[in-house]
């Protein structure tokens, strides 16, 4: 250690200290000397109390200056005179730094030394005692050989000098005994100060002997294991870590015992079920004969880092699955349009006659396929929502009877509703489905019965919290759904929002329930979190944005009904898929419209320019040839400002381009049947105002 002991500085025999006292003191100093940072401790005057080797190595102070009792101002003056603080008058530079030191305020600066080294300088006050200064070389490591050789030479001279002083003091034995007692007290105070410094360092530090027994641990290390510094000393690593983790880290301990510096990571579970992670570095301590006598351990809590990495991976995985899901919708919707359209037409022709027993289940299966696509779009956040102001408490309360019948008599339902109405801007049907899905999952987790609790409350998210939950700051409605069931294992909990993932037996569930809830909440501008402890139940919490009184009034305003209107000319049907075009043409002609067809936007634009009596444009959205449905709609409106237009699409993300469309152009989603087509056409033909997106067929 670069510093001297209090015994030596006061001119008292160091031999008077007991070996255990000396070893404890040397152990503390040796721990600080392992650090790459330069550390100096100053008392309140301020004067130097102790330091480590790195102080001389990094700052080039003279050995004669670095001693117990050297004023802080001497170091400042020395630096100013040799140009460490740059050009300028020396005295103002000294006064400025002395004023900052006497203020005992934490500080951090970076300083470029004349020799090209960059030092990070940090000052940390010790309450009522002084302060600690830390210097870190943030460029390259300095060669130590010359400094150590010079230091050893000076140390030998000091030892000879102190020896002479001690020999001369033997004649004053009585006085020396009193001084020894004073030195012992000073040593205890110094040890306490060093202990305070080590406990204040943001790292987990310990020392273990060759037999894996703890001989020292700072407060952070002991707290990590839920122990005190006193109780951890004397225990073995196996007792502190437990058999399972000890078996994992034993190979690293064996390598350290062989003289190798090693690092490793491990995880342990706390009493409340949380898992924490740490990264440890083990530095062996060698005896004079080269054998390993113990290990210095420095650990870092990396729990938050692990959680951030896991959250990023999960978000990327969910986004990738969502993109894949949304991309599949187009092809499936086109196929289902053909199937549902032809089966509906066949059903109308044969009625209840021969073959009806084959048509009806086929049509029902196709509609279930359309519902499956809708669920997938819910997860991928690309479904068409119809948000409006919804009083959440009333909606949950009105679902009570439905939930009671669904869950059965063995499950008790508890509601905690707000005193004042809370309105969320949300699709009420999807919100009901989300709560019902969560309730059904809770029921399945309580086969022997239990309690289901649904709570609704206001929630305000500030900027810091909103960043964590990935929503804008502001006011939200918070909905909590909790059960007393068997809970979810940690490995399963990470995958519960993935589509088609289920722990239920084959045929017991599609695996889309929670993924639909996740997609609906995220698409509605909220977020959802799930916590679960095996054997203690599951708690789901999600937030939805609130809405204003203006939006509430607008959502309550009645919408005028639309009636089917006759046309004075033909309908121009534009669809690049022949079979889909055939189905839509059949539906239009059945409704009484005359139809002319185009296979793409280029052909359709030519017909619009040359056929004057076209009374309605029905077009697919994405088509080959360079002119898609949205571009065709814009050009059609440029040619005929009052031309009614309806777009149809099988893609999941077309609503994102609604702002690109002319006013009054709705989008009908595939698959749809004749009734859905008739409904949206009636709305288009009887209103000049913009028409909302028509719902797809059931």
GROMACS .gro file of C-alpha atoms in nm, residues 150-606:
model
  457
  150UNK     CA    1   1.152   0.390  -0.634
  151UNK     CA    2   0.883   0.333  -0.373
  152UNK     CA    3   1.063   0.028  -0.231
  153UNK     CA    4   1.387   0.225  -0.200
  154UNK     CA    5   1.214   0.505  -0.013
  155UNK     CA    6   1.027   0.257   0.203
  156UNK     CA    7   1.354   0.091   0.306
  157UNK     CA    8   1.492   0.430   0.401
  158UNK     CA    9   1.179   0.502   0.602
  159UNK     CA   10   1.206   0.168   0.779
  160UNK     CA   11   1.568   0.241   0.878
  161UNK     CA   12   1.471   0.589   0.994
  162UNK     CA   13   1.174   0.463   1.197
  163UNK     CA   14   1.389   0.187   1.347
  164UNK     CA   15   1.634   0.444   1.481
  165UNK     CA   16   1.351   0.646   1.624
  166UNK     CA   17   1.206   0.341   1.796
  167UNK     CA   18   1.545   0.249   1.947
  168UNK     CA   19   1.578   0.600   2.085
  169UNK     CA   20   1.226   0.578   2.229
  170UNK     CA   21   1.292   0.261   2.430
  171UNK     CA   22   1.422   0.474   2.717
  172UNK     CA   23   1.082   0.634   2.749
  173UNK     CA   24   0.894   0.307   2.791
  174UNK     CA   25   0.616   0.437   3.012
  175UNK     CA   26   0.536   0.717   2.769
  176UNK     CA   27   0.559   0.471   2.483
  177UNK     CA   28   0.291   0.250   2.639
  178UNK     CA   29   0.052   0.543   2.652
  179UNK     CA   30   0.131   0.626   2.291
  180UNK     CA   31   0.068   0.262   2.195
  181UNK     CA   32  -0.281   0.283   2.340
  182UNK     CA   33  -0.340   0.600   2.140
  183UNK     CA   34  -0.215   0.430   1.828
  184UNK     CA   35  -0.450   0.136   1.882
  185UNK     CA   36  -0.743   0.377   1.901
  186UNK     CA   37  -0.624   0.559   1.590
  187UNK     CA   38  -0.590   0.227   1.412
  188UNK     CA   39  -0.945   0.134   1.503
  189UNK     CA   40  -1.067   0.470   1.374
  190UNK     CA   41  -0.867   0.429   1.056
  191UNK     CA   42  -1.002   0.078   1.012
  192UNK     CA   43  -1.357   0.206   1.056
  193UNK     CA   44  -1.295   0.477   0.798
  194UNK     CA   45  -1.156   0.230   0.550
  195UNK     CA   46  -1.450   0.000   0.618
  196UNK     CA   47  -1.687   0.290   0.551
  197UNK     CA   48  -1.510   0.361   0.224
  198UNK     CA   49  -1.529  -0.003   0.112
  199UNK     CA   50  -1.896  -0.024   0.210
  200UNK     CA   51  -1.966   0.294   0.009
  201UNK     CA   52  -1.811   0.156  -0.311
  202UNK     CA   53  -2.089   0.045  -0.552
  203UNK     CA   54  -1.955  -0.309  -0.582
  204UNK     CA   55  -1.986  -0.641  -0.398
  205UNK     CA   56  -1.644  -0.714  -0.243
  206UNK     CA   57  -1.535  -1.014  -0.038
  207UNK     CA   58  -1.227  -1.212   0.058
  208UNK     CA   59  -1.227  -1.592   0.080
  209UNK     CA   60  -0.944  -1.809   0.207
  210UNK     CA   61  -0.809  -2.119   0.036
  211UNK     CA   62  -1.063  -2.338   0.215
  212UNK     CA   63  -1.353  -2.136   0.065
  213UNK     CA   64  -1.429  -1.966   0.399
  214UNK     CA   65  -1.532  -1.600   0.398
  215UNK     CA   66  -1.292  -1.381   0.593
  216UNK     CA   67  -1.430  -1.044   0.483
  217UNK     CA   68  -1.730  -0.902   0.298
  218UNK     CA   69  -1.847  -0.546   0.250
  219UNK     CA   70  -2.205  -0.439   0.319
  220UNK     CA   71  -2.314  -0.466  -0.045
  221UNK     CA   72  -2.192  -0.826  -0.070
  222UNK     CA   73  -2.363  -0.930   0.253
  223UNK     CA   74  -2.688  -0.754   0.158
  224UNK     CA   75  -2.692  -0.940  -0.176
  225UNK     CA   76  -2.728  -1.268   0.014
  226UNK     CA   77  -2.961  -1.126   0.279
  227UNK     CA   78  -2.694  -1.153   0.550
  228UNK     CA   79  -2.496  -0.916   0.770
  229UNK     CA   80  -2.121  -0.862   0.736
  230UNK     CA   81  -2.068  -1.027   1.074
  231UNK     CA   82  -2.280  -1.334   0.995
  232UNK     CA   83  -2.122  -1.403   0.658
  233UNK     CA   84  -1.767  -1.409   0.799
  234UNK     CA   85  -1.668  -1.763   0.891
  235UNK     CA   86  -1.921  -1.929   0.660
  236UNK     CA   87  -1.823  -2.135   0.359
  237UNK     CA   88  -1.913  -2.045   0.002
  238UNK     CA   89  -2.132  -2.355  -0.014
  239UNK     CA   90  -2.330  -2.242   0.293
  240UNK     CA   91  -2.385  -1.894   0.153
  241UNK     CA   92  -2.461  -1.991  -0.208
  242UNK     CA   93  -2.638  -2.321  -0.152
  243UNK     CA   94  -2.546  -2.661  -0.294
  244UNK     CA   95  -2.694  -2.607  -0.643
  245UNK     CA   96  -2.516  -2.280  -0.725
  246UNK     CA   97  -2.197  -2.388  -0.547
  247UNK     CA   98  -2.177  -2.688  -0.779
  248UNK     CA   99  -2.204  -2.452  -1.079
  249UNK     CA  100  -1.925  -2.216  -0.967
  250UNK     CA  101  -1.692  -2.481  -0.820
  251UNK     CA  102  -1.494  -2.524  -1.147
  252UNK     CA  103  -1.416  -2.151  -1.145
  253UNK     CA  104  -1.301  -2.168  -0.782
  254UNK     CA  105  -1.069  -2.456  -0.870
  255UNK     CA  106  -0.916  -2.253  -1.154
  256UNK     CA  107  -0.866  -1.958  -0.918
  257UNK     CA  108  -0.701  -2.190  -0.663
  258UNK     CA  109  -0.457  -2.286  -0.940
  259UNK     CA  110  -0.362  -1.918  -0.971
  260UNK     CA  111  -0.586  -1.805  -1.258
  261UNK     CA  112  -0.801  -1.492  -1.250
  262UNK     CA  113  -1.152  -1.598  -1.355
  263UNK     CA  114  -1.495  -1.446  -1.407
  264UNK     CA  115  -1.840  -1.604  -1.424
  265UNK     CA  116  -2.212  -1.530  -1.398
  266UNK     CA  117  -2.472  -1.694  -1.179
  267UNK     CA  118  -2.837  -1.653  -1.081
  268UNK     CA  119  -3.016  -1.714  -0.752
  269UNK     CA  120  -3.380  -1.704  -0.645
  270UNK     CA  121  -3.493  -1.480  -0.360
  271UNK     CA  122  -3.753  -1.570  -0.102
  272UNK     CA  123  -4.023  -1.373  -0.286
  273UNK     CA  124  -3.970  -1.575  -0.604
  274UNK     CA  125  -3.765  -1.314  -0.791
  275UNK     CA  126  -3.447  -1.423  -0.970
  276UNK     CA  127  -3.138  -1.203  -0.948
  277UNK     CA  128  -2.820  -1.224  -1.155
  278UNK     CA  129  -2.458  -1.136  -1.077
  279UNK     CA  130  -2.123  -1.132  -1.256
  280UNK     CA  131  -1.818  -1.211  -1.038
  281UNK     CA  132  -1.441  -1.171  -1.085
  282UNK     CA  133  -1.204  -1.377  -0.867
  283UNK     CA  134  -0.845  -1.259  -0.818
  284UNK     CA  135  -0.617  -1.506  -0.635
  285UNK     CA  136  -0.380  -1.390  -0.357
  286UNK     CA  137  -0.037  -1.554  -0.356
  287UNK     CA  138   0.202  -1.631  -0.073
  288UNK     CA  139   0.577  -1.569  -0.104
  289UNK     CA  140   0.630  -1.924  -0.227
  290UNK     CA  141   0.374  -1.875  -0.507
  291UNK     CA  142   0.093  -2.078  -0.354
  292UNK     CA  143  -0.262  -1.942  -0.345
  293UNK     CA  144  -0.369  -1.841   0.003
  294UNK     CA  145  -0.708  -1.689  -0.080
  295UNK     CA  146  -0.921  -1.501  -0.329
  296UNK     CA  147  -1.047  -1.147  -0.366
  297UNK     CA  148  -1.402  -1.147  -0.506
  298UNK     CA  149  -1.564  -0.852  -0.682
  299UNK     CA  150  -1.923  -0.898  -0.803
  300UNK     CA  151  -2.172  -0.679  -0.989
  301UNK     CA  152  -2.552  -0.701  -0.986
  302UNK     CA  153  -2.657  -0.746  -1.351
  303UNK     CA  154  -3.025  -0.824  -1.288
  304UNK     CA  155  -3.150  -0.511  -1.465
  305UNK     CA  156  -2.917  -0.573  -1.758
  306UNK     CA  157  -3.047  -0.929  -1.796
  307UNK     CA  158  -3.407  -0.808  -1.774
  308UNK     CA  159  -3.347  -0.544  -2.043
  309UNK     CA  160  -3.189  -0.801  -2.273
  310UNK     CA  161  -3.478  -1.045  -2.221
  311UNK     CA  162  -3.736  -0.771  -2.281
  312UNK     CA  163  -3.564  -0.669  -2.605
  313UNK     CA  164  -3.552  -1.028  -2.732
  314UNK     CA  165  -3.919  -1.082  -2.640
  315UNK     CA  166  -4.026  -0.758  -2.813
  316UNK     CA  167  -3.834  -0.848  -3.128
  317UNK     CA  168  -3.983  -1.197  -3.129
  318UNK     CA  169  -4.337  -1.067  -3.083
  319UNK     CA  170  -4.289  -0.808  -3.356
  320UNK     CA  171  -4.155  -1.070  -3.598
  321UNK     CA  172  -4.447  -1.304  -3.528
  322UNK     CA  173  -4.690  -1.014  -3.569
  323UNK     CA  174  -4.545  -0.919  -3.908
  324UNK     CA  175  -4.562  -1.279  -4.027
  325UNK     CA  176  -4.921  -1.311  -3.904
  326UNK     CA  177  -5.031  -0.990  -4.073
  327UNK     CA  178  -4.868  -1.094  -4.401
  328UNK     CA  179  -5.058  -1.424  -4.411
  329UNK     CA  180  -5.394  -1.246  -4.383
  330UNK     CA  181  -5.407  -1.130  -4.747
  331UNK     CA  182  -5.380  -1.474  -4.909
  332UNK     CA  183  -5.613  -1.639  -4.658
  333UNK     CA  184  -5.870  -1.361  -4.689
  334UNK     CA  185  -5.874  -1.394  -5.069
  335UNK     CA  186  -5.919  -1.770  -5.038
  336UNK     CA  187  -6.195  -1.732  -4.781
  337UNK     CA  188  -6.368  -1.468  -4.997
  338UNK     CA  189  -6.388  -1.720  -5.280
  339UNK     CA  190  -6.501  -2.002  -5.053
  340UNK     CA  191  -6.760  -1.804  -4.855
  341UNK     CA  192  -6.891  -1.627  -5.166
  342UNK     CA  193  -6.943  -1.945  -5.363
  343UNK     CA  194  -7.083  -2.141  -5.070
  344UNK     CA  195  -7.326  -1.855  -4.988
  345UNK     CA  196  -7.445  -1.849  -5.350
  346UNK     CA  197  -7.481  -2.228  -5.351
  347UNK     CA  198  -7.670  -2.217  -5.023
  348UNK     CA  199  -7.917  -1.963  -5.167
  349UNK     CA  200  -7.976  -2.180  -5.474
  350UNK     CA  201  -8.036  -2.513  -5.305
  351UNK     CA  202  -8.198  -2.379  -4.989
  352UNK     CA  203  -8.283  -2.679  -4.775
  353UNK     CA  204  -8.271  -2.922  -5.070
  354UNK     CA  205  -8.030  -3.198  -5.157
  355UNK     CA  206  -7.670  -3.116  -5.062
  356UNK     CA  207  -7.760  -2.861  -4.795
  357UNK     CA  208  -7.617  -3.090  -4.529
  358UNK     CA  209  -7.276  -3.052  -4.701
  359UNK     CA  210  -7.294  -2.680  -4.775
  360UNK     CA  211  -7.397  -2.558  -4.429
  361UNK     CA  212  -7.104  -2.709  -4.232
  362UNK     CA  213  -6.861  -2.604  -4.506
  363UNK     CA  214  -6.983  -2.247  -4.485
  364UNK     CA  215  -6.962  -2.253  -4.106
  365UNK     CA  216  -6.606  -2.387  -4.124
  366UNK     CA  217  -6.509  -2.110  -4.367
  367UNK     CA  218  -6.654  -1.850  -4.132
  368UNK     CA  219  -6.459  -2.003  -3.845
  369UNK     CA  220  -6.152  -1.964  -4.063
  370UNK     CA  221  -6.239  -1.596  -4.107
  371UNK     CA  222  -6.272  -1.567  -3.729
  372UNK     CA  223  -5.930  -1.730  -3.687
  373UNK     CA  224  -5.777  -1.475  -3.925
  374UNK     CA  225  -5.949  -1.200  -3.726
  375UNK     CA  226  -5.792  -1.334  -3.406
  376UNK     CA  227  -5.450  -1.344  -3.568
  377UNK     CA  228  -5.496  -0.984  -3.678
  378UNK     CA  229  -5.591  -0.896  -3.322
  379UNK     CA  230  -5.254  -1.031  -3.205
  380UNK     CA  231  -5.060  -0.857  -3.484
  381UNK     CA  232  -5.238  -0.528  -3.398
  382UNK     CA  233  -5.367  -0.490  -3.754
  383UNK     CA  234  -5.734  -0.557  -3.707
  384UNK     CA  235  -5.997  -0.292  -3.773
  385UNK     CA  236  -6.109  -0.143  -3.442
  386UNK     CA  237  -6.412   0.076  -3.379
  387UNK     CA  238  -6.300   0.275  -3.072
  388UNK     CA  239  -6.542   0.500  -2.888
  389UNK     CA  240  -6.593   0.633  -2.538
  390UNK     CA  241  -6.670   0.341  -2.307
  391UNK     CA  242  -6.757   0.367  -1.937
  392UNK     CA  243  -6.533   0.080  -1.826
  393UNK     CA  244  -6.687   0.028  -1.483
  394UNK     CA  245  -7.036  -0.008  -1.629
  395UNK     CA  246  -6.910  -0.245  -1.900
  396UNK     CA  247  -6.741  -0.471  -1.642
  397UNK     CA  248  -7.043  -0.459  -1.412
  398UNK     CA  249  -7.278  -0.554  -1.699
  399UNK     CA  250  -7.058  -0.856  -1.774
  400UNK     CA  251  -7.102  -0.997  -1.422
  401UNK     CA  252  -7.392  -1.228  -1.508
  402UNK     CA  253  -7.216  -1.354  -1.821
  403UNK     CA  254  -6.897  -1.421  -1.623
  404UNK     CA  255  -7.090  -1.597  -1.345
  405UNK     CA  256  -7.253  -1.836  -1.593
  406UNK     CA  257  -6.923  -1.893  -1.774
  407UNK     CA  258  -6.706  -1.953  -1.469
  408UNK     CA  259  -6.949  -2.167  -1.269
  409UNK     CA  260  -7.054  -2.171  -0.906
  410UNK     CA  261  -6.716  -2.276  -0.762
  411UNK     CA  262  -6.554  -1.944  -0.851
  412UNK     CA  263  -6.641  -1.627  -0.656
  413UNK     CA  264  -6.622  -1.299  -0.846
  414UNK     CA  265  -6.515  -0.980  -0.667
  415UNK     CA  266  -6.548  -0.639  -0.835
  416UNK     CA  267  -6.371  -0.321  -0.727
  417UNK     CA  268  -6.518  -0.036  -0.926
  418UNK     CA  269  -6.431   0.337  -0.913
  419UNK     CA  270  -6.666   0.583  -0.745
  420UNK     CA  271  -6.672   0.816  -1.049
  421UNK     CA  272  -6.725   0.698  -1.410
  422UNK     CA  273  -6.405   0.627  -1.605
  423UNK     CA  274  -6.424   0.644  -1.983
  424UNK     CA  275  -6.168   0.479  -2.210
  425UNK     CA  276  -6.131   0.526  -2.585
  426UNK     CA  277  -6.162   0.163  -2.687
  427UNK     CA  278  -6.358  -0.086  -2.896
  428UNK     CA  279  -6.618  -0.211  -2.643
  429UNK     CA  280  -6.666  -0.548  -2.812
  430UNK     CA  281  -6.293  -0.618  -2.808
  431UNK     CA  282  -6.267  -0.504  -2.445
  432UNK     CA  283  -6.543  -0.747  -2.347
  433UNK     CA  284  -6.363  -1.026  -2.535
  434UNK     CA  285  -6.035  -0.940  -2.357
  435UNK     CA  286  -6.192  -0.954  -2.009
  436UNK     CA  287  -6.378  -1.273  -2.097
  437UNK     CA  288  -6.058  -1.439  -2.225
  438UNK     CA  289  -5.873  -1.347  -1.905
  439UNK     CA  290  -6.162  -1.477  -1.693
  440UNK     CA  291  -6.169  -1.809  -1.881
  441UNK     CA  292  -5.793  -1.851  -1.835
  442UNK     CA  293  -5.841  -1.782  -1.463
  443UNK     CA  294  -6.117  -2.044  -1.449
  444UNK     CA  295  -5.891  -2.304  -1.611
  445UNK     CA  296  -5.623  -2.223  -1.351
  446UNK     CA  297  -5.872  -2.293  -1.066
  447UNK     CA  298  -6.021  -2.636  -1.143
  448UNK     CA  299  -6.120  -2.680  -0.778
  449UNK     CA  300  -6.265  -2.330  -0.752
  450UNK     CA  301  -6.126  -2.004  -0.619
  451UNK     CA  302  -6.161  -1.628  -0.643
  452UNK     CA  303  -6.153  -1.397  -0.945
  453UNK     CA  304  -6.100  -1.026  -0.878
  454UNK     CA  305  -6.160  -0.754  -1.138
  455UNK     CA  306  -6.066  -0.397  -1.046
  456UNK     CA  307  -6.102  -0.072  -1.242
  457UNK     CA  308  -5.916   0.243  -1.134
  458UNK     CA  309  -5.772   0.565  -1.277
  459UNK     CA  310  -5.398   0.569  -1.342
  460UNK     CA  311  -5.171   0.860  -1.426
  461UNK     CA  312  -4.840   0.771  -1.587
  462UNK     CA  313  -4.555   1.022  -1.559
  463UNK     CA  314  -4.275   1.043  -1.812
  464UNK     CA  315  -4.042   0.805  -1.629
  465UNK     CA  316  -4.305   0.535  -1.574
  466UNK     CA  317  -4.450   0.572  -1.924
  467UNK     CA  318  -4.108   0.497  -2.071
  468UNK     CA  319  -4.095   0.171  -1.878
  469UNK     CA  320  -4.444   0.059  -1.986
  470UNK     CA  321  -4.395   0.187  -2.345
  471UNK     CA  322  -4.693   0.423  -2.367
  472UNK     CA  323  -4.715   0.805  -2.380
  473UNK     CA  324  -4.745   0.984  -2.045
  474UNK     CA  325  -5.096   1.088  -1.942
  475UNK     CA  326  -5.421   0.958  -1.792
  476UNK     CA  327  -5.528   0.597  -1.832
  477UNK     CA  328  -5.789   0.352  -1.711
  478UNK     CA  329  -5.623   0.063  -1.529
  479UNK     CA  330  -5.790  -0.279  -1.531
  480UNK     CA  331  -5.664  -0.559  -1.304
  481UNK     CA  332  -5.773  -0.922  -1.336
  482UNK     CA  333  -5.637  -1.157  -1.068
  483UNK     CA  334  -5.705  -1.514  -0.963
  484UNK     CA  335  -5.612  -1.745  -0.678
  485UNK     CA  336  -5.520  -2.032  -0.908
  486UNK     CA  337  -5.216  -2.250  -0.952
  487UNK     CA  338  -5.006  -1.979  -1.120
  488UNK     CA  339  -4.766  -2.001  -1.411
  489UNK     CA  340  -4.410  -2.134  -1.414
  490UNK     CA  341  -4.141  -1.870  -1.496
  491UNK     CA  342  -4.034  -2.048  -1.816
  492UNK     CA  343  -4.394  -2.056  -1.941
  493UNK     CA  344  -4.467  -1.697  -1.829
  494UNK     CA  345  -4.223  -1.560  -2.087
  495UNK     CA  346  -4.426  -1.715  -2.373
  496UNK     CA  347  -4.789  -1.665  -2.269
  497UNK     CA  348  -4.852  -1.389  -2.525
  498UNK     CA  349  -4.720  -1.591  -2.819
  499UNK     CA  350  -4.992  -1.708  -3.063
  500UNK     CA  351  -5.075  -2.080  -3.059
  501UNK     CA  352  -4.871  -2.133  -2.740
  502UNK     CA  353  -5.077  -2.318  -2.481
  503UNK     CA  354  -5.017  -2.550  -2.187
  504UNK     CA  355  -5.365  -2.698  -2.215
  505UNK     CA  356  -5.407  -3.052  -2.348
  506UNK     CA  357  -5.473  -3.104  -2.717
  507UNK     CA  358  -5.816  -2.969  -2.808
  508UNK     CA  359  -5.837  -2.767  -2.484
  509UNK     CA  360  -5.756  -2.430  -2.640
  510UNK     CA  361  -5.624  -2.259  -2.953
  511UNK     CA  362  -5.346  -2.067  -2.780
  512UNK     CA  363  -5.480  -1.737  -2.916
  513UNK     CA  364  -5.662  -1.604  -2.607
  514UNK     CA  365  -5.382  -1.410  -2.440
  515UNK     CA  366  -5.221  -1.317  -2.773
  516UNK     CA  367  -5.551  -1.156  -2.880
  517UNK     CA  368  -5.567  -0.961  -2.554
  518UNK     CA  369  -5.207  -0.848  -2.600
  519UNK     CA  370  -5.265  -0.731  -2.959
  520UNK     CA  371  -5.592  -0.553  -2.876
  521UNK     CA  372  -5.442  -0.362  -2.580
  522UNK     CA  373  -5.132  -0.256  -2.774
  523UNK     CA  374  -5.335  -0.151  -3.080
  524UNK     CA  375  -5.566   0.051  -2.853
  525UNK     CA  376  -5.271   0.258  -2.727
  526UNK     CA  377  -5.219   0.076  -2.395
  527UNK     CA  378  -4.993  -0.191  -2.253
  528UNK     CA  379  -5.032  -0.511  -2.056
  529UNK     CA  380  -4.821  -0.687  -1.792
  530UNK     CA  381  -4.865  -1.026  -1.629
  531UNK     CA  382  -4.720  -1.144  -1.297
  532UNK     CA  383  -4.756  -1.493  -1.159
  533UNK     CA  384  -4.617  -1.706  -0.876
  534UNK     CA  385  -4.663  -2.084  -0.894
  535UNK     CA  386  -4.916  -2.188  -0.633
  536UNK     CA  387  -5.022  -1.830  -0.553
  537UNK     CA  388  -5.218  -1.719  -0.860
  538UNK     CA  389  -5.183  -1.486  -1.157
  539UNK     CA  390  -5.235  -1.111  -1.187
  540UNK     CA  391  -5.290  -0.936  -1.523
  541UNK     CA  392  -5.284  -0.556  -1.542
  542UNK     CA  393  -5.345  -0.344  -1.851
  543UNK     CA  394  -5.404   0.024  -1.911
  544UNK     CA  395  -5.613   0.194  -2.180
  545UNK     CA  396  -5.611   0.566  -2.271
  546UNK     CA  397  -5.893   0.779  -2.132
  547UNK     CA  398  -6.113   1.002  -2.350
  548UNK     CA  399  -6.262   1.352  -2.320
  549UNK     CA  400  -6.625   1.456  -2.266
  550UNK     CA  401  -6.638   1.579  -2.628
  551UNK     CA  402  -6.549   1.233  -2.754
  552UNK     CA  403  -6.808   1.082  -2.521
  553UNK     CA  404  -7.082   1.306  -2.663
  554UNK     CA  405  -6.976   1.234  -3.020
  555UNK     CA  406  -6.969   0.858  -2.964
  556UNK     CA  407  -7.321   0.873  -2.819
  557UNK     CA  408  -7.463   1.063  -3.118
  558UNK     CA  409  -7.687   0.838  -3.334
  559UNK     CA  410  -7.570   0.755  -3.684
  560UNK     CA  411  -7.820   0.773  -3.971
  561UNK     CA  412  -7.920   0.440  -4.123
  562UNK     CA  413  -7.842   0.377  -4.490
  563UNK     CA  414  -8.072   0.217  -4.747
  564UNK     CA  415  -7.987   0.038  -5.069
  565UNK     CA  416  -8.005   0.277  -5.364
  566UNK     CA  417  -8.054   0.194  -5.733
  567UNK     CA  418  -7.786   0.299  -5.982
  568UNK     CA  419  -7.826   0.473  -6.316
  569UNK     CA  420  -7.527   0.297  -6.467
  570UNK     CA  421  -7.299  -0.005  -6.431
  571UNK     CA  422  -7.062  -0.089  -6.151
  572UNK     CA  423  -6.692  -0.098  -6.244
  573UNK     CA  424  -6.540  -0.396  -6.058
  574UNK     CA  425  -6.158  -0.398  -6.043
  575UNK     CA  426  -5.989  -0.711  -5.903
  576UNK     CA  427  -5.669  -0.882  -6.020
  577UNK     CA  428  -5.760  -1.227  -5.875
  578UNK     CA  429  -6.003  -1.387  -6.128
  579UNK     CA  430  -6.181  -1.616  -5.881
  580UNK     CA  431  -6.229  -1.335  -5.627
  581UNK     CA  432  -6.356  -1.108  -5.907
  582UNK     CA  433  -6.600  -1.377  -6.010
  583UNK     CA  434  -6.742  -1.405  -5.656
  584UNK     CA  435  -6.782  -1.028  -5.613
  585UNK     CA  436  -6.941  -0.999  -5.959
  586UNK     CA  437  -7.192  -1.269  -5.867
  587UNK     CA  438  -7.277  -1.086  -5.543
  588UNK     CA  439  -7.322  -0.754  -5.725
  589UNK     CA  440  -7.540  -0.900  -5.998
  590UNK     CA  441  -7.752  -1.080  -5.737
  591UNK     CA  442  -7.804  -0.743  -5.572
  592UNK     CA  443  -7.935  -0.613  -5.905
  593UNK     CA  444  -7.634  -0.421  -6.035
  594UNK     CA  445  -7.490  -0.432  -6.385
  595UNK     CA  446  -7.118  -0.505  -6.373
  596UNK     CA  447  -6.824  -0.435  -6.603
  597UNK     CA  448  -6.485  -0.575  -6.503
  598UNK     CA  449  -6.118  -0.474  -6.509
  599UNK     CA  450  -5.820  -0.687  -6.410
  600UNK     CA  451  -5.601  -0.401  -6.285
  601UNK     CA  452  -5.588  -0.027  -6.222
  602UNK     CA  453  -5.455   0.063  -6.566
  603UNK     CA  454  -5.745  -0.108  -6.744
  604UNK     CA  455  -5.993   0.043  -6.497
  605UNK     CA  456  -5.861   0.397  -6.550
  606UNK     CA  457  -5.910   0.360  -6.926
   0.00000   0.00000   0.00000
